[in-house]
CSV table of C-alpha atoms in Angstrom, one decimal:
chain,number,residue,atom,x,y,z
A,290,UNK,CA,16.3,0.6,18.5
A,291,UNK,CA,15.6,3.1,20.9
A,292,UNK,CA,12.0,3.6,21.0
A,293,UNK,CA,12.2,6.7,23.4
A,294,UNK,CA,14.9,8.9,21.3
A,295,UNK,CA,12.9,12.1,20.9
A,296,UNK,CA,15.7,12.9,18.0
A,297,UNK,CA,14.6,9.6,16.5
A,298,UNK,CA,10.9,9.4,17.2
A,299,UNK,CA,7.6,11.6,17.5
A,300,UNK,CA,5.6,10.4,19.7
A,301,UNK,CA,1.5,11.2,18.3
A,302,UNK,CA,-1.5,10.3,19.5
A,303,UNK,CA,-3.1,7.3,17.8
A,304,UNK,CA,-6.3,5.6,17.7
A,305,UNK,CA,-7.0,1.3,17.4
A,306,UNK,CA,-9.5,1.0,14.8
A,307,UNK,CA,-11.5,-2.3,15.9
A,308,UNK,CA,-11.0,-5.2,17.5
A,309,UNK,CA,-9.4,-7.5,14.4
A,310,UNK,CA,-5.8,-8.4,14.0
A,311,UNK,CA,-4.7,-8.9,10.3
A,312,UNK,CA,-2.0,-11.6,9.5
A,313,UNK,CA,-0.8,-9.3,7.0
A,314,UNK,CA,-2.7,-6.3,6.6
A,315,UNK,CA,-2.0,-4.3,3.7
A,316,UNK,CA,-3.3,-1.7,0.7
A,317,UNK,CA,-5.5,0.9,2.3
A,318,UNK,CA,-8.0,2.8,0.2
A,319,UNK,CA,-9.9,5.5,1.0
A,320,UNK,CA,-13.3,6.0,-0.5
A,321,UNK,CA,-14.2,9.7,-0.3
A,322,UNK,CA,-17.2,9.4,-2.1
A,323,UNK,CA,-19.1,7.1,0.7
A,324,UNK,CA,-16.4,8.0,3.4
A,325,UNK,CA,-15.2,4.3,3.8
A,326,UNK,CA,-11.6,2.8,4.1
A,327,UNK,CA,-11.0,-0.7,2.2
A,328,UNK,CA,-8.0,-2.5,3.3
A,329,UNK,CA,-6.5,-6.1,2.9
A,330,UNK,CA,-5.4,-9.0,4.8
A,331,UNK,CA,-3.5,-10.9,2.2
A,332,UNK,CA,-3.0,-14.3,4.0
A,333,UNK,CA,-6.4,-15.0,4.9
A,334,UNK,CA,-7.5,-13.8,1.5
A,335,UNK,CA,-9.6,-11.2,2.9
A,336,UNK,CA,-11.2,-7.5,1.8
A,337,UNK,CA,-12.4,-5.4,5.2
A,338,UNK,CA,-14.1,-2.4,4.5
A,339,UNK,CA,-15.2,0.2,7.2
A,340,UNK,CA,-17.6,2.8,7.8
A,341,UNK,CA,-16.2,5.3,10.6
A,342,UNK,CA,-19.3,7.1,11.0
A,343,UNK,CA,-20.9,4.1,12.6
A,344,UNK,CA,-18.0,2.2,13.4
A,345,UNK,CA,-19.3,-0.7,11.2
A,346,UNK,CA,-16.9,-3.2,10.0
A,347,UNK,CA,-17.7,-5.5,6.7
A,348,UNK,CA,-15.3,-8.5,5.5
A,349,UNK,CA,-15.6,-9.9,2.1
A,350,UNK,CA,-14.0,-13.3,1.7
A,351,UNK,CA,-12.1,-14.3,-1.8
A,352,UNK,CA,-10.8,-17.7,-3.2
A,353,UNK,CA,-6.9,-16.9,-3.3
A,354,UNK,CA,-4.2,-14.7,-1.7
A,355,UNK,CA,-5.6,-10.6,-2.5
A,356,UNK,CA,-2.2,-8.2,-3.0
A,357,UNK,CA,-3.7,-5.2,-3.8
A,358,UNK,CA,-7.2,-3.4,-4.4
A,359,UNK,CA,-8.4,0.1,-5.8
A,360,UNK,CA,-11.5,1.9,-6.6
A,361,UNK,CA,-13.6,1.6,-9.8
A,362,UNK,CA,-15.3,4.6,-11.6
A,363,UNK,CA,-18.1,2.7,-12.9
A,364,UNK,CA,-18.7,0.9,-9.1
A,365,UNK,CA,-16.6,-1.9,-7.3
A,366,UNK,CA,-13.0,-2.8,-6.8
A,367,UNK,CA,-10.3,-4.3,-9.1
A,368,UNK,CA,-7.9,-6.5,-7.2
A,369,UNK,CA,-4.2,-8.0,-7.6
A,370,UNK,CA,-4.8,-11.6,-6.8
A,371,UNK,CA,-2.5,-14.5,-7.0
A,372,UNK,CA,-2.8,-15.1,-10.3
A,373,UNK,CA,-3.8,-12.1,-12.3
A,374,UNK,CA,-6.3,-9.0,-12.0
A,375,UNK,CA,-9.8,-9.5,-11.7
A,376,UNK,CA,-12.9,-6.9,-11.3
A,377,UNK,CA,-15.0,-7.6,-7.7
A,378,UNK,CA,-18.3,-6.1,-6.3
A,379,UNK,CA,-18.0,-6.9,-2.7
A,380,UNK,CA,-21.6,-6.0,-2.5
A,381,UNK,CA,-23.1,-8.4,-4.8
A,382,UNK,CA,-19.7,-11.0,-4.2
A,383,UNK,CA,-19.4,-11.1,-8.1
A,384,UNK,CA,-15.7,-11.9,-9.2
A,385,UNK,CA,-14.6,-11.2,-12.7
A,386,UNK,CA,-11.1,-12.3,-14.2
A,387,UNK,CA,-9.7,-9.8,-16.5
A,388,UNK,CA,-5.7,-11.0,-17.0
A,389,UNK,CA,-3.0,-13.1,-15.4
A,390,UNK,CA,0.4,-11.8,-16.7
A,391,UNK,CA,2.3,-15.0,-15.2
A,392,UNK,CA,0.3,-17.9,-15.5
A,393,UNK,CA,3.4,-19.6,-16.1
A,394,UNK,CA,4.8,-18.6,-12.7
A,395,UNK,CA,2.5,-20.2,-10.1
A,396,UNK,CA,4.9,-19.3,-7.0
A,397,UNK,CA,4.3,-16.1,-7.8
A,398,UNK,CA,1.8,-13.7,-6.2
A,399,UNK,CA,0.8,-10.4,-6.6
A,400,UNK,CA,1.5,-7.8,-3.7
A,401,UNK,CA,1.0,-3.9,-3.5
A,402,UNK,CA,-0.4,-1.7,-6.0
A,403,UNK,CA,-2.1,1.5,-6.8
A,404,UNK,CA,-4.0,3.9,-9.8
A,405,UNK,CA,-1.9,6.1,-11.3
A,406,UNK,CA,-3.3,9.8,-12.3
A,407,UNK,CA,-4.8,8.8,-15.0
A,408,UNK,CA,-6.8,5.9,-13.9
A,409,UNK,CA,-4.6,2.9,-14.7
A,410,UNK,CA,-3.5,0.3,-12.3
A,411,UNK,CA,-0.2,-0.4,-11.1
A,412,UNK,CA,0.6,-4.0,-9.1
A,413,UNK,CA,3.5,-6.0,-8.7
A,414,UNK,CA,4.3,-9.7,-8.2
A,415,UNK,CA,6.6,-11.3,-6.1
A,416,UNK,CA,8.1,-15.0,-5.0
A,417,UNK,CA,5.7,-17.2,-2.5
A,418,UNK,CA,9.2,-18.9,-1.9
A,419,UNK,CA,11.5,-16.1,-1.2
A,420,UNK,CA,13.4,-16.0,-4.9
A,421,UNK,CA,14.7,-13.1,-5.4
A,422,UNK,CA,14.1,-10.6,-8.7
A,423,UNK,CA,11.7,-13.4,-9.5
A,424,UNK,CA,8.9,-10.5,-10.0
A,425,UNK,CA,7.7,-7.9,-11.8
A,426,UNK,CA,5.9,-4.4,-11.9
A,427,UNK,CA,2.6,-4.5,-14.3
A,428,UNK,CA,-0.2,-1.8,-15.7
A,429,UNK,CA,-3.6,-3.1,-16.2
A,430,UNK,CA,-4.9,-0.3,-18.5
A,431,UNK,CA,-8.5,1.2,-18.4
A,432,UNK,CA,-8.9,-1.0,-22.3
A,433,UNK,CA,-7.8,-4.2,-20.5
A,434,UNK,CA,-4.0,-4.2,-21.8
A,435,UNK,CA,-1.2,-5.3,-19.3
A,436,UNK,CA,2.1,-4.1,-19.9
A,437,UNK,CA,5.5,-5.0,-18.0
A,438,UNK,CA,6.9,-1.7,-16.7
A,439,UNK,CA,9.7,-3.3,-14.5
A,440,UNK,CA,11.3,-6.7,-14.5
A,441,UNK,CA,13.7,-8.2,-11.7
A,442,UNK,CA,11.7,-7.3,-9.2
A,443,UNK,CA,12.0,-9.0,-5.5
A,444,UNK,CA,9.2,-7.6,-3.3
A,445,UNK,CA,7.1,-5.1,-5.5
A,446,UNK,CA,5.7,-2.8,-2.5
A,447,UNK,CA,5.3,1.2,-2.5
A,448,UNK,CA,3.8,3.3,-5.4
A,449,UNK,CA,3.1,7.1,-5.4
A,450,UNK,CA,2.7,9.7,-7.7
A,451,UNK,CA,3.7,13.6,-7.5
A,452,UNK,CA,0.6,15.8,-7.9
A,453,UNK,CA,1.6,17.8,-11.1
A,454,UNK,CA,1.8,13.6,-12.4
A,455,UNK,CA,5.7,14.1,-13.9
A,456,UNK,CA,7.0,11.7,-11.2
A,457,UNK,CA,6.0,7.8,-9.9
A,458,UNK,CA,8.1,6.7,-6.7
A,459,UNK,CA,8.5,3.1,-6.2
A,460,UNK,CA,9.6,0.6,-3.7
A,461,UNK,CA,11.2,-3.1,-4.2
A,462,UNK,CA,11.7,-3.7,-0.5
A,463,UNK,CA,14.8,-6.2,-0.3
A,464,UNK,CA,16.4,-3.0,-1.7
A,465,UNK,CA,15.9,-0.5,0.7
A,466,UNK,CA,15.3,2.5,-1.4
A,467,UNK,CA,13.1,4.3,-3.3
A,468,UNK,CA,13.3,5.0,-6.7
A,469,UNK,CA,11.8,7.4,-8.8
A,470,UNK,CA,10.9,7.7,-12.9
A,471,UNK,CA,9.8,10.6,-15.0
A,472,UNK,CA,6.3,9.2,-15.7
A,473,UNK,CA,4.1,10.4,-18.8
A,474,UNK,CA,0.7,10.8,-18.2
A,475,UNK,CA,-0.5,10.1,-21.7
A,476,UNK,CA,0.8,6.9,-22.5
A,477,UNK,CA,2.1,5.8,-18.9
A,478,UNK,CA,5.1,5.1,-20.0
A,479,UNK,CA,8.3,5.5,-17.5
A,480,UNK,CA,12.2,6.2,-17.9
A,481,UNK,CA,15.0,7.9,-16.1
A,482,UNK,CA,14.8,5.3,-13.2
A,483,UNK,CA,16.8,6.9,-10.0
A,484,UNK,CA,17.5,6.4,-6.3
A,485,UNK,CA,15.9,9.2,-4.5
A,486,UNK,CA,16.1,7.5,-1.0
A,487,UNK,CA,18.1,5.0,0.6
A,488,UNK,CA,17.5,3.2,4.0
A,489,UNK,CA,19.5,1.9,6.7
A,490,UNK,CA,19.0,-1.7,8.0
A,491,UNK,CA,18.5,-0.3,11.6
A,492,UNK,CA,15.4,1.5,10.2
A,493,UNK,CA,13.8,-1.2,8.6
A,494,UNK,CA,12.3,-2.0,5.4
A,495,UNK,CA,10.7,-0.1,3.4
A,496,UNK,CA,7.0,-1.2,2.2
A,497,UNK,CA,3.9,0.7,1.6
A,498,UNK,CA,3.8,4.1,0.6
A,499,UNK,CA,1.7,7.3,0.2
A,500,UNK,CA,1.7,10.8,-0.8
A,501,UNK,CA,0.6,14.1,0.8
A,502,UNK,CA,-0.6,17.3,-0.8
A,503,UNK,CA,3.1,19.1,0.0
A,504,UNK,CA,5.0,16.1,-1.9
A,505,UNK,CA,6.3,14.4,0.6
A,506,UNK,CA,6.5,10.7,1.2
A,507,UNK,CA,5.2,8.7,3.9
A,508,UNK,CA,6.6,5.0,4.5
A,509,UNK,CA,5.7,2.4,6.0
A,510,UNK,CA,8.6,0.1,7.6
A,511,UNK,CA,8.5,-4.0,8.0
A,512,UNK,CA,10.9,-4.6,11.4
A,513,UNK,CA,10.7,-0.9,11.9
A,514,UNK,CA,8.0,0.2,14.6
A,515,UNK,CA,7.4,3.2,12.2
A,516,UNK,CA,5.7,5.2,9.5
A,517,UNK,CA,8.5,8.1,8.5
A,518,UNK,CA,8.2,11.2,5.9
A,519,UNK,CA,10.5,12.0,3.9
A,520,UNK,CA,11.4,15.0,1.2
A,521,UNK,CA,12.1,12.7,-1.8
A,522,UNK,CA,13.7,16.0,-3.2
A,523,UNK,CA,16.4,16.3,-0.9
A,524,UNK,CA,16.0,13.5,0.9
A,525,UNK,CA,15.4,14.6,4.5
A,526,UNK,CA,13.4,13.0,6.6
A,527,UNK,CA,10.9,15.4,8.3
A,528,UNK,CA,8.7,12.8,11.0
A,529,UNK,CA,8.9,9.6,12.3
A,530,UNK,CA,5.7,8.5,13.9
A,531,UNK,CA,6.4,5.5,16.5
A,532,UNK,CA,3.8,2.6,16.7
A,533,UNK,CA,4.0,-0.1,19.0
A,534,UNK,CA,4.1,-2.7,16.5
A,535,UNK,CA,7.1,-4.0,14.5
A,536,UNK,CA,5.6,-4.6,11.0
A,537,UNK,CA,4.2,-1.4,9.9
A,538,UNK,CA,3.3,-2.7,6.1
A,539,UNK,CA,1.5,0.6,4.6
A,540,UNK,CA,-0.4,3.6,4.8
A,541,UNK,CA,-2.9,6.0,3.4
A,542,UNK,CA,-4.9,9.3,3.8
A,543,UNK,CA,-8.8,9.5,4.7
A,544,UNK,CA,-11.5,11.1,6.4
A,545,UNK,CA,-13.8,14.1,5.6
A,546,UNK,CA,-10.4,16.3,5.7
A,547,UNK,CA,-8.2,13.8,4.3
A,548,UNK,CA,-6.0,14.5,7.0
A,549,UNK,CA,-6.0,11.2,9.0
A,550,UNK,CA,-3.5,8.6,8.0
A,551,UNK,CA,-5.0,4.9,8.5
A,552,UNK,CA,-2.1,2.4,8.7
A,553,UNK,CA,-2.2,-1.5,8.2
A,554,UNK,CA,0.2,-3.8,10.0
A,555,UNK,CA,0.7,-7.6,10.4
A,556,UNK,CA,1.2,-10.3,12.6
A,557,UNK,CA,2.7,-12.9,10.3
A,558,UNK,CA,5.7,-14.6,11.5
A,559,UNK,CA,5.9,-13.4,14.9
A,560,UNK,CA,6.8,-15.5,17.7
A,561,UNK,CA,4.5,-15.8,20.8
A,562,UNK,CA,7.1,-14.1,22.7
A,563,UNK,CA,6.9,-10.9,20.3
A,564,UNK,CA,2.8,-11.5,20.0
A,565,UNK,CA,2.8,-10.9,24.0
A,566,UNK,CA,5.3,-8.1,23.7
A,567,UNK,CA,3.5,-6.1,20.9
A,568,UNK,CA,0.0,-7.2,21.4
A,569,UNK,CA,-1.1,-4.9,18.6
A,570,UNK,CA,0.3,-6.2,16.1
A,571,UNK,CA,-2.2,-6.6,13.0
A,572,UNK,CA,-4.3,-3.8,13.8
A,573,UNK,CA,-5.8,-0.7,11.9
A,574,UNK,CA,-4.4,2.6,12.9
A,575,UNK,CA,-5.5,6.3,12.6
A,576,UNK,CA,-3.1,8.9,13.3
A,577,UNK,CA,-5.1,12.5,12.8
A,578,UNK,CA,-1.9,14.9,11.5
A,579,UNK,CA,-1.4,18.8,10.1
A,580,UNK,CA,-1.1,17.3,6.2
A,581,UNK,CA,-3.5,16.3,4.2
A,582,UNK,CA,-3.4,13.5,1.3
A,583,UNK,CA,-4.9,13.9,-1.8
A,584,UNK,CA,-8.1,10.9,-3.0
A,585,UNK,CA,-7.5,8.2,-4.6
A,586,UNK,CA,-7.6,7.7,-8.1
A,587,UNK,CA,-9.8,5.3,-9.6
A,588,UNK,CA,-9.6,2.9,-12.2
A,589,UNK,CA,-11.3,4.0,-15.5
A,590,UNK,CA,-11.8,0.9,-16.6
């Protein structure tokens, strides 16, 4: 990949937030009420919380892999851990088990997740040993019911919903595409799955994803040194933001004006030579943009 080709990459100013380097940083979520950012380090079994006003960082240790989190309306977080859904109060350290939809699949763990417009928490699983199509995408409703929404998923990743609440977007990373589904906010059902974006191998593998107020998708590319902005209606690439790390994992909008893109990255699997070449691998980045995102939906249970 040519990092200096202006036709491919848009060089933008970025900030490196803090000195920490995650092994597998993922799942950033902005708390607009408290003006703080949460994200996870899946393999280190940690949740991080960042307060930009005081440039303060907090770290919370968990007993198992944490794939994703979402804010709860009643306070605290809902988590997708290796063995299922949990509620968690980071300030009190209280972890409450909710449901494990895959007790018969100990080789699986949860990966990415997010809340839909109605406040349901969606998260998907993947195989720890790399088995293809071993995972599923699940939906946790506020009343505690869990439904399997998609089967034969390999690496469940980015989720996003359109601003009008009628379309859900989903990434199963090895497929190198984004699928769209008709989404019903009333009952949480999805139907009519179709591919709206497809990526070439040289672009990297699509990972985490968010959406802006104009309905454009922002996608992080594992192995691609980049975050891209795409129009899911036309398939057109609108912008590509270069980062000085190869493993870009996810992104979300935050800040007082919701125009700051926070980007998580990883260093897992990189050789000593690669880490020397890309010393910022695993860092959290912040990029100020001329578009905004919407506040994260909170889990209503």
